[in-house]
């Protein structure tokens, strides 16, 4: 950490500051430039990174040197984390698993029909929501445990491992009985209690980036899960909120190679929520694989007009299958496989 | 609701669409303009507002006519809601109560000292966090119930009602025993389970706007609480996330008169979190009252350098008292009182 | 256009409104829903789209039905515009031309060296700035006409058509003598005088999206050029400003298929400015082609450390050549060619 | 400037880096922390602030110590700049001049009528646009010189100095003959040629913040003008672009005290463009004065329904006069006068 002093900082102010630094077991090192004096802090700056040093008298600004996260970083682990998701599927290696299914689980027939369709088109996991976070209290909130049972049933028949969302610490036990991968939604990326709780399980967790989360905050939320003991974390870019309103969100695809440089964790892209429009899902899925994504999360519905949630962005099974054909070509072009 | 048809929409597509509308008990009304045909939907459009009408064949776009919220709106209740907060303090009327205290409860002496100081300067409620949502898992997470007890102790001595945050549905029972006002933080504005749960209590709830929440989403989250039966909701503007990084967030002060036009609920401003800098708190507090805010939430700490959370934006008691003097003048100028 | 009336709108207010609409040669059509009355406006709404109808007494809101642009739209021209750029290169068809070169023209040797290198790697145009818009008045502002001469020299030797930026209406005449394609930079996307002036020339114009321009505004700026008579407009997505600071901008890649749905104009992507980091240029270039981009704009510099502008995001010639090899594979996978 | 090295940086890389720094006349100072080594650069870092040091081999990140602007800063000039605007009006001192008038000059009678009305309500300057930057090429673009003549006429009769916008370097000579203050609009904040040109005049320049300009960029644009020799610069906060769509822009009022801490220049607020809604203008004007604004820019129109531009946000003269009465009270409360 480097502390830049105001031009008018007094010796007493500097003494006060260096004293505080020493109290935390670190070593201050004063040096003078032409226009400013600086204090370099030697030692593990994480010991003082929550101190409000910027308001100490005589301080102009404070520049952290180290990233605030540790376990998620490439420095902590050089090679890519490859995470088994069940049924022989892994994520983080050469394979780019596609996780497909309806936004919300609606009926047993619906889930099973879609599961069979996406499996035959090449999907590796079945997605579907039983607990739905919805902006309006008057929108469909999900089937709850009944929905989980339908997913389990579909898994038994198709063999596809299941990924589904958990929204409440009180539900994790239940959801974990049915799911192969726990999903934390964008609106819960900073629901720290939920992060802490899933950190106690051994299930893989897919963590979605919050609507206005910086990449640093996103990685810190993953750090919550890993610091609890669960290292099977998958990061998911699903669009951020910007001023543009023609798409539901703005897909920040550069986050994929950027995060893969900073972290060893796999990075998945959800083009369905990122765009909110079914006609943009396929081009963004192709782009995601070209950019190096480790997996995709795609909404598929047999009859989007009747979907109880997110019909606007759901692909019909035939469109999904066509997209998978294109995806395979792009994956091959960049040395991956679907 | 108005549905604009594509120029090339066929009669079969229009029939399909009008059929669906009728199935939901509404009446479609087709009319032809010069360049487009439209379908006006007569009846309560909330019955179909979650249908993905925009993807129906032949549809170009869909324009809702009604706001998606109801109980929070001025149409539902014309006059301002005035909410009692305990100890004779009310919010939503002429009085502009200031809620002040430390970001995090740290020790009994700290809370009591600050409570006495802010009371004598004119604060009407004591704020302080016992359960702290923190971006990093390595930051101070709050004292939990011990912190609640300190707040209760300070209330007993100073008479100030207490506002404190709840972050987990499992804690509400406990927090409600100690608090006069439950606070839902910005990161939990769309933690719908938490909203639903506080909707079952009779305590006033102060709901903070999420970092990237539109005003419509903000009001929908308040609707979650009200639709559960708890009508004592206070809205809090606390800054939104933008591209500007010199301040922690961007205070959207125009939201105050805007929301007061749309809703009968009181609107409070938190200039501490909005700016993240103690030197900007007083000017923004003055501005908030000038703009019509119904209350203020201010962080005060006896020794911000040692604060375990948000020291950067905390006022010392003397600065807080000086600000209160200025605030009274501005409040008088706009016909309010502190 | 549809005008939604307030529940309390009076007959006099409605009469006033319909009178105004008729004065502009349009026909108002009043209809009553269950909760609101509406006025549908029949005729070309562009006649009144600049009237502030929302402030007329009795009006709740105003919903335009038509897009505010015309010449740029797919309705105006169904098939893709294919624009010749010189030397047999076209944009908007199967070919995806790569435009590469230094951010700023520095010396004759520099430009010529880079031109030869990018040509042999497969670039189709040479880019380079002679007039540089720089955030700081103390940064290198470009060589001016001398730079244009170096570009012309490099064109003569390599055969590559030249694209270069124009920043001032007074310079267009000069720049047009040397350039094959005129570039309007992001900061000038709403410099309407400049747009109007280039609309009078017959040169192709590459128009970059502004840092905070919506797609609607972007298309309206293109409309300025087209309405002046110059229909050879190329749109360029180059990243928008968001809250994320790890990249210089956020590349909004979904804008590519979205704009291609709305407009017949070709869409190019500039991954160099979008990310501001050379290590993210290749993955985003691959992603852009996978998403359907019609061209790429890439910064290449022989010695980025010494670059007078944007060294951070420039590729060395060897990295550029390696990227081109990968690009060809992805282009083939999606049925295009570089 | 401080350069943080990668853990794996080699001695050769460090030598290369220090060599480059010395070549620019600066002195590198290497120091080793526990986890990272740093190079502190001693000397005026502005000599190297445009070098892409972050891409040098072995460099992890680069932290500038000094602000990139100089003449606009409080370090350059401690006391507030007080700028005479004509007719005894000054800005930057105790007085808070209100600049009011129509968005666009439409007719001689219109301008004169509004000028008289705002003068009698207490406005100190007359605003009005003769050259209008409009998003659509089909919207009213202003009267040009004829509009300037109407403004001059109104000035002669009312005595109010005139502020009006200039949008093209070719028009400055003309506009400067009529105007007392030149206005640079938000869309031209980074039209660097225009900034450079107005820097050669002695007229006061009111520079509006760009829609997505950071405060640092805003100050750098002011630096363009000052570095050309014109030190009479007034900064204007007029709202930034965010995700919120219920207001035209988001007024960043905290920018007022923030900029006044960083710079000696006066700061004005334009609540009309910031909100885009006449009903929010008065509360935001009151808030601006409470927050410490040095002036206000307000749109007033005798008949907003018929306004050729921005009718939505224009106050009628009677509403303007009522607002002025309120403003005087708030100004007195904070020790200023209107």
Tab-separated table of N, CA and C in Angstrom, chain A residues 162-245:
chain	number	residue	atom	x	y	z
A	162	UNK	N	-28.244	-31.565	-12.933
A	162	UNK	CA	-29.169	-30.443	-12.807
A	162	UNK	C	-28.514	-29.245	-12.128
A	163	UNK	N	-28.742	-28.046	-12.706
A	163	UNK	CA	-28.347	-26.806	-12.049
A	163	UNK	C	-29.606	-26.000	-11.776
A	164	UNK	N	-29.746	-25.527	-10.529
A	164	UNK	CA	-30.935	-24.751	-10.165
A	164	UNK	C	-30.580	-23.738	-9.088
A	165	UNK	N	-31.387	-22.693	-9.018
A	165	UNK	CA	-31.068	-21.548	-8.165
A	165	UNK	C	-31.535	-21.739	-6.725
A	166	UNK	N	-30.736	-21.186	-5.805
A	166	UNK	CA	-31.142	-21.136	-4.410
A	166	UNK	C	-31.156	-19.662	-4.009
A	167	UNK	N	-32.225	-19.239	-3.312
A	167	UNK	CA	-32.397	-17.809	-3.034
A	167	UNK	C	-32.459	-17.488	-1.547
A	168	UNK	N	-32.440	-18.503	-0.705
A	168	UNK	CA	-32.664	-18.271	0.724
A	168	UNK	C	-31.791	-19.271	1.493
A	169	UNK	N	-31.065	-18.798	2.502
A	169	UNK	CA	-30.218	-19.722	3.267
A	169	UNK	C	-31.024	-20.906	3.821
A	170	UNK	N	-32.318	-20.683	4.087
A	170	UNK	CA	-33.132	-21.741	4.679
A	170	UNK	C	-33.449	-22.856	3.692
A	171	UNK	N	-33.214	-22.628	2.396
A	171	UNK	CA	-33.564	-23.627	1.378
A	171	UNK	C	-32.388	-24.467	0.912
A	172	UNK	N	-31.162	-24.101	1.308
A	172	UNK	CA	-30.000	-24.744	0.692
A	172	UNK	C	-30.009	-26.257	0.917
A	173	UNK	N	-30.301	-26.642	2.140
A	173	UNK	CA	-30.339	-28.068	2.477
A	173	UNK	C	-31.245	-28.821	1.499
A	174	UNK	N	-32.410	-28.280	1.314
A	174	UNK	CA	-33.388	-28.901	0.419
A	174	UNK	C	-32.895	-28.933	-1.030
A	175	UNK	N	-32.461	-27.788	-1.522
A	175	UNK	CA	-32.049	-27.703	-2.923
A	175	UNK	C	-30.865	-28.625	-3.186
A	176	UNK	N	-29.962	-28.686	-2.216
A	176	UNK	CA	-28.752	-29.490	-2.404
A	176	UNK	C	-29.073	-30.979	-2.536
A	177	UNK	N	-30.227	-31.392	-2.042
A	177	UNK	CA	-30.611	-32.798	-2.195
A	177	UNK	C	-30.936	-33.136	-3.646
A	178	UNK	N	-31.380	-32.158	-4.389
A	178	UNK	CA	-31.816	-32.405	-5.769
A	178	UNK	C	-30.804	-31.943	-6.822
A	179	UNK	N	-30.041	-30.919	-6.493
A	179	UNK	CA	-29.227	-30.270	-7.532
A	179	UNK	C	-27.802	-30.803	-7.571
A	180	UNK	N	-27.226	-30.781	-8.769
A	180	UNK	CA	-25.805	-31.088	-8.921
A	180	UNK	C	-24.970	-29.822	-8.824
A	181	UNK	N	-25.533	-28.725	-9.254
A	181	UNK	CA	-24.869	-27.423	-9.176
A	181	UNK	C	-25.859	-26.422	-8.590
A	182	UNK	N	-25.396	-25.683	-7.568
A	182	UNK	CA	-26.234	-24.634	-6.972
A	182	UNK	C	-25.970	-23.327	-7.704
A	183	UNK	N	-27.019	-22.638	-8.056
A	183	UNK	CA	-26.855	-21.346	-8.716
A	183	UNK	C	-27.197	-20.215	-7.753
A	184	UNK	N	-26.332	-19.196	-7.726
A	184	UNK	CA	-26.632	-17.964	-6.986
A	184	UNK	C	-26.908	-16.901	-8.039
A	185	UNK	N	-28.078	-16.313	-8.006
A	185	UNK	CA	-28.477	-15.361	-9.037
A	185	UNK	C	-27.820	-14.001	-8.877
A	186	UNK	N	-27.943	-13.209	-9.943
A	186	UNK	CA	-27.306	-11.889	-9.971
A	186	UNK	C	-27.755	-11.013	-8.806
A	187	UNK	N	-29.041	-11.060	-8.485
A	187	UNK	CA	-29.555	-10.194	-7.414
A	187	UNK	C	-29.064	-10.633	-6.038
A	188	UNK	N	-28.550	-11.836	-5.950
A	188	UNK	CA	-28.016	-12.321	-4.676
A	188	UNK	C	-26.491	-12.372	-4.642
A	189	UNK	N	-25.821	-11.776	-5.615
A	189	UNK	CA	-24.355	-11.858	-5.636
A	189	UNK	C	-23.749	-11.256	-4.387
A	190	UNK	N	-24.423	-10.286	-3.777
A	190	UNK	CA	-23.916	-9.732	-2.530
A	190	UNK	C	-24.864	-10.014	-1.360
A	191	UNK	N	-25.571	-11.131	-1.454
A	191	UNK	CA	-26.322	-11.659	-0.309
A	191	UNK	C	-25.312	-12.513	0.460
A	192	UNK	N	-24.565	-11.826	1.313
A	192	UNK	CA	-23.366	-12.452	1.876
A	192	UNK	C	-23.697	-13.653	2.762
A	193	UNK	N	-24.868	-13.635	3.397
A	193	UNK	CA	-25.256	-14.789	4.201
A	193	UNK	C	-25.430	-16.024	3.334
A	194	UNK	N	-26.029	-15.813	2.173
A	194	UNK	CA	-26.248	-16.939	1.262
A	194	UNK	C	-24.898	-17.468	0.754
A	195	UNK	N	-23.985	-16.544	0.443
A	195	UNK	CA	-22.653	-16.948	-0.016
A	195	UNK	C	-21.930	-17.748	1.062
A	196	UNK	N	-22.021	-17.259	2.286
A	196	UNK	CA	-21.357	-17.934	3.398
A	196	UNK	C	-21.910	-19.347	3.574
A	197	UNK	N	-23.235	-19.483	3.442
A	197	UNK	CA	-23.857	-20.789	3.649
A	197	UNK	C	-23.473	-21.789	2.552
A	198	UNK	N	-23.502	-21.359	1.295
A	198	UNK	CA	-23.134	-22.318	0.239
A	198	UNK	C	-21.642	-22.648	0.311
A	199	UNK	N	-20.883	-21.795	0.973
A	199	UNK	CA	-19.462	-22.082	1.180
A	199	UNK	C	-19.228	-23.283	2.071
A	200	UNK	N	-20.265	-23.698	2.784
A	200	UNK	CA	-20.131	-24.845	3.700
A	200	UNK	C	-20.459	-26.169	3.008
A	201	UNK	N	-20.980	-26.107	1.792
A	201	UNK	CA	-21.356	-27.325	1.073
A	201	UNK	C	-20.224	-27.742	0.111
A	202	UNK	N	-20.323	-28.963	-0.379
A	202	UNK	CA	-19.299	-29.405	-1.325
A	202	UNK	C	-19.793	-29.388	-2.764
A	203	UNK	N	-21.007	-28.929	-2.958
A	203	UNK	CA	-21.564	-28.851	-4.306
A	203	UNK	C	-20.885	-27.730	-5.083
A	204	UNK	N	-20.719	-27.912	-6.381
A	204	UNK	CA	-20.299	-26.780	-7.207
A	204	UNK	C	-21.344	-25.658	-7.131
A	205	UNK	N	-20.847	-24.424	-7.136
A	205	UNK	CA	-21.723	-23.251	-7.087
A	205	UNK	C	-21.463	-22.386	-8.318
A	206	UNK	N	-22.512	-22.100	-9.066
A	206	UNK	CA	-22.391	-21.147	-10.171
A	206	UNK	C	-22.861	-19.792	-9.651
A	207	UNK	N	-21.929	-18.826	-9.631
A	207	UNK	CA	-22.208	-17.503	-9.075
A	207	UNK	C	-22.353	-16.508	-10.211
A	208	UNK	N	-23.531	-15.883	-10.308
A	208	UNK	CA	-23.740	-14.907	-11.363
A	208	UNK	C	-23.269	-13.527	-10.921
A	209	UNK	N	-22.720	-12.795	-11.883
A	209	UNK	CA	-22.290	-11.426	-11.617
A	209	UNK	C	-23.503	-10.531	-11.377
A	210	UNK	N	-23.429	-9.689	-10.365
A	210	UNK	CA	-24.518	-8.758	-10.088
A	210	UNK	C	-24.679	-7.732	-11.180
A	211	UNK	N	-25.855	-7.149	-11.263
A	211	UNK	CA	-26.181	-6.210	-12.338
A	211	UNK	C	-25.224	-5.025	-12.396
A	212	UNK	N	-24.718	-4.610	-11.244
A	212	UNK	CA	-23.818	-3.462	-11.252
A	212	UNK	C	-22.544	-3.782	-10.491
A	213	UNK	N	-22.145	-5.062	-10.525
A	213	UNK	CA	-20.945	-5.476	-9.800
A	213	UNK	C	-19.709	-5.258	-10.659
A	214	UNK	N	-18.697	-4.636	-10.092
A	214	UNK	CA	-17.409	-4.591	-10.758
A	214	UNK	C	-16.804	-5.993	-10.724
A	215	UNK	N	-15.810	-6.198	-11.542
A	215	UNK	CA	-15.163	-7.507	-11.549
A	215	UNK	C	-14.477	-7.761	-10.209
A	216	UNK	N	-13.961	-6.736	-9.603
A	216	UNK	CA	-13.342	-6.894	-8.284
A	216	UNK	C	-14.373	-7.367	-7.252
A	217	UNK	N	-15.542	-6.756	-7.259
A	217	UNK	CA	-16.584	-7.178	-6.317
A	217	UNK	C	-17.059	-8.596	-6.611
A	218	UNK	N	-17.127	-8.914	-7.903
A	218	UNK	CA	-17.554	-10.251	-8.325
A	218	UNK	C	-16.572	-11.290	-7.746
A	219	UNK	N	-15.279	-11.019	-7.891
A	219	UNK	CA	-14.286	-11.957	-7.389
A	219	UNK	C	-14.308	-12.009	-5.857
A	220	UNK	N	-14.603	-10.888	-5.208
A	220	UNK	CA	-14.707	-10.914	-3.740
A	220	UNK	C	-15.898	-11.753	-3.278
A	221	UNK	N	-16.971	-11.752	-4.058
A	221	UNK	CA	-18.105	-12.601	-3.684
A	221	UNK	C	-17.742	-14.080	-3.836
A	222	UNK	N	-16.972	-14.384	-4.880
A	222	UNK	CA	-16.489	-15.767	-5.023
A	222	UNK	C	-15.554	-16.116	-3.859
A	223	UNK	N	-14.798	-15.125	-3.416
A	223	UNK	CA	-13.890	-15.346	-2.289
A	223	UNK	C	-14.672	-15.712	-1.013
A	224	UNK	N	-15.856	-15.132	-0.848
A	224	UNK	CA	-16.709	-15.498	0.294
A	224	UNK	C	-16.960	-17.000	0.294
A	225	UNK	N	-17.307	-17.536	-0.877
A	225	UNK	CA	-17.635	-18.967	-0.963
A	225	UNK	C	-16.377	-19.794	-0.725
A	226	UNK	N	-15.284	-19.419	-1.382
A	226	UNK	CA	-14.051	-20.207	-1.251
A	226	UNK	C	-13.488	-20.133	0.167
A	227	UNK	N	-13.606	-18.966	0.790
A	227	UNK	CA	-13.044	-18.848	2.135
A	227	UNK	C	-13.841	-19.671	3.150
A	228	UNK	N	-15.050	-20.083	2.750
A	228	UNK	CA	-15.830	-20.962	3.606
A	228	UNK	C	-15.434	-22.421	3.435
A	229	UNK	N	-14.620	-22.712	2.420
A	229	UNK	CA	-14.144	-24.072	2.235
A	229	UNK	C	-14.568	-24.712	0.925
A	230	UNK	N	-15.517	-24.114	0.241
A	230	UNK	CA	-15.995	-24.690	-1.016
A	230	UNK	C	-15.256	-24.035	-2.187
A	231	UNK	N	-14.339	-24.786	-2.793
A	231	UNK	CA	-13.524	-24.240	-3.873
A	231	UNK	C	-14.115	-24.491	-5.258
A	232	UNK	N	-15.276	-25.118	-5.311
A	232	UNK	CA	-15.876	-25.450	-6.615
A	232	UNK	C	-16.787	-24.314	-7.097
A	233	UNK	N	-16.171	-23.217	-7.444
A	233	UNK	CA	-16.945	-22.036	-7.839
A	233	UNK	C	-16.809	-21.802	-9.339
A	234	UNK	N	-17.937	-21.561	-9.985
A	234	UNK	CA	-17.993	-21.229	-11.407
A	234	UNK	C	-18.550	-19.806	-11.503
A	235	UNK	N	-17.877	-18.956	-12.251
A	235	UNK	CA	-18.316	-17.571	-12.388
A	235	UNK	C	-19.165	-17.433	-13.647
A	236	UNK	N	-20.188	-16.611	-13.591
A	236	UNK	CA	-21.063	-16.454	-14.751
A	236	UNK	C	-21.294	-14.988	-15.082
A	237	UNK	N	-20.850	-14.579	-16.262
A	237	UNK	CA	-21.141	-13.240	-16.786
A	237	UNK	C	-22.513	-13.287	-17.440
A	238	UNK	N	-23.421	-12.405	-17.018
A	238	UNK	CA	-24.804	-12.446	-17.516
A	238	UNK	C	-25.338	-11.060	-17.872
A	239	UNK	N	-24.395	-10.149	-18.126
A	239	UNK	CA	-24.816	-8.807	-18.525
A	239	UNK	C	-24.854	-7.875	-17.341
A	240	UNK	N	-24.480	-6.648	-17.600
A	240	UNK	CA	-24.498	-5.624	-16.560
A	240	UNK	C	-25.491	-4.530	-16.960
A	241	UNK	N	-25.820	-3.724	-15.983
A	241	UNK	CA	-26.785	-2.655	-16.258
A	241	UNK	C	-26.053	-1.425	-16.777
A	242	UNK	N	-26.524	-0.912	-17.905
A	242	UNK	CA	-25.963	0.304	-18.477
A	242	UNK	C	-27.123	1.204	-18.901
A	243	UNK	N	-26.795	2.275	-19.590
A	243	UNK	CA	-27.815	3.220	-20.057
A	243	UNK	C	-28.585	2.690	-21.261
A	244	UNK	N	-28.091	1.653	-21.910
A	244	UNK	CA	-28.748	1.149	-23.118
A	244	UNK	C	-29.991	0.357	-22.729
A	245	UNK	N	-31.122	0.652	-23.376
A	245	UNK	CA	-32.360	-0.032	-22.993
A	245	UNK	C	-32.899	-0.969	-24.076
